[in-house]
């Protein structure tokens, strides 16, 4: 009987290390699971932050699109006024008056003005003095200057779109500055600002004569 009990005790003792190993393995599994859970939680938090940031960016982009659309509409409204409130007709009368004076200029002077900046400036000054001798033409220039003052204020207040205004008025203001730049700048308290706006609009233009 005694001999038979020894293997049983031995087998129980031998089994104890296996149970410890199982317990250790279970502890490692729990620790690994916790690390995975922590990593997933951190990733979820990061994705949440990124989602909020992306939403803010999209909201701002949509806001800017809306603002720019409103600015384009306001600019087009002013352009419509330019064409229908008499400003365009005033501009066309100035153009016609300049063409009449240019027709009297010797061809040699016109050719020289094409290549000589000083001659071009002198010719423009001579033409503008002839045109503005007439009170009606001075009134026309005042009307056109007043319109561009309104446009400048609208752009400065970020109600109107400068790019849209530049596309539409580039040739117009370049021609006006060519002949009447000093007159616009000296037209009143707002004259310098109007001339500066015209110069800004005309920067990319190569216009020379008044365009109809």
Short mmCIF file of N, CA, C and O in Angstrom, two decimals, residues 4 48 51 70 114 117 129 145 190:
data_model
loop_
_atom_site.label_atom_id
_atom_site.label_comp_id
_atom_site.label_asym_id
_atom_site.label_seq_id
_atom_site.Cartn_x
_atom_site.Cartn_y
_atom_site.Cartn_z
N UNK A 4 2.48 2.11 -3.36
CA UNK A 4 1.56 2.61 -4.39
C UNK A 4 1.24 4.10 -4.20
O UNK A 4 0.90 4.78 -5.14
N UNK A 48 -10.91 60.97 -33.20
CA UNK A 48 -11.93 61.95 -32.83
C UNK A 48 -11.43 63.37 -33.00
O UNK A 48 -12.13 64.23 -33.54
N UNK A 51 -11.17 64.12 -36.62
CA UNK A 51 -12.50 64.32 -37.18
C UNK A 51 -13.02 65.72 -36.90
O UNK A 51 -13.59 66.38 -37.77
N UNK A 70 -21.00 85.75 -52.24
CA UNK A 70 -21.68 87.02 -51.95
C UNK A 70 -20.89 88.20 -52.50
O UNK A 70 -21.48 89.16 -53.05
N UNK A 114 4.86 105.32 -79.27
CA UNK A 114 4.80 103.86 -79.11
C UNK A 114 6.08 103.29 -78.49
O UNK A 114 6.05 102.25 -77.83
N UNK A 117 8.73 106.26 -73.79
CA UNK A 117 7.83 106.50 -72.65
C UNK A 117 7.62 107.99 -72.35
O UNK A 117 6.50 108.41 -72.02
N UNK A 129 -5.39 117.55 -71.68
CA UNK A 129 -5.67 118.98 -71.48
C UNK A 129 -6.69 119.47 -72.49
O UNK A 129 -7.57 120.28 -72.14
N UNK A 145 -14.99 108.84 -61.91
CA UNK A 145 -14.17 108.77 -60.70
C UNK A 145 -15.03 108.44 -59.49
O UNK A 145 -14.63 107.65 -58.61
N UNK A 190 -10.80 111.78 -51.71
CA UNK A 190 -10.73 110.34 -52.03
C UNK A 190 -9.96 110.07 -53.32
O UNK A 190 -9.79 108.92 -53.71
#
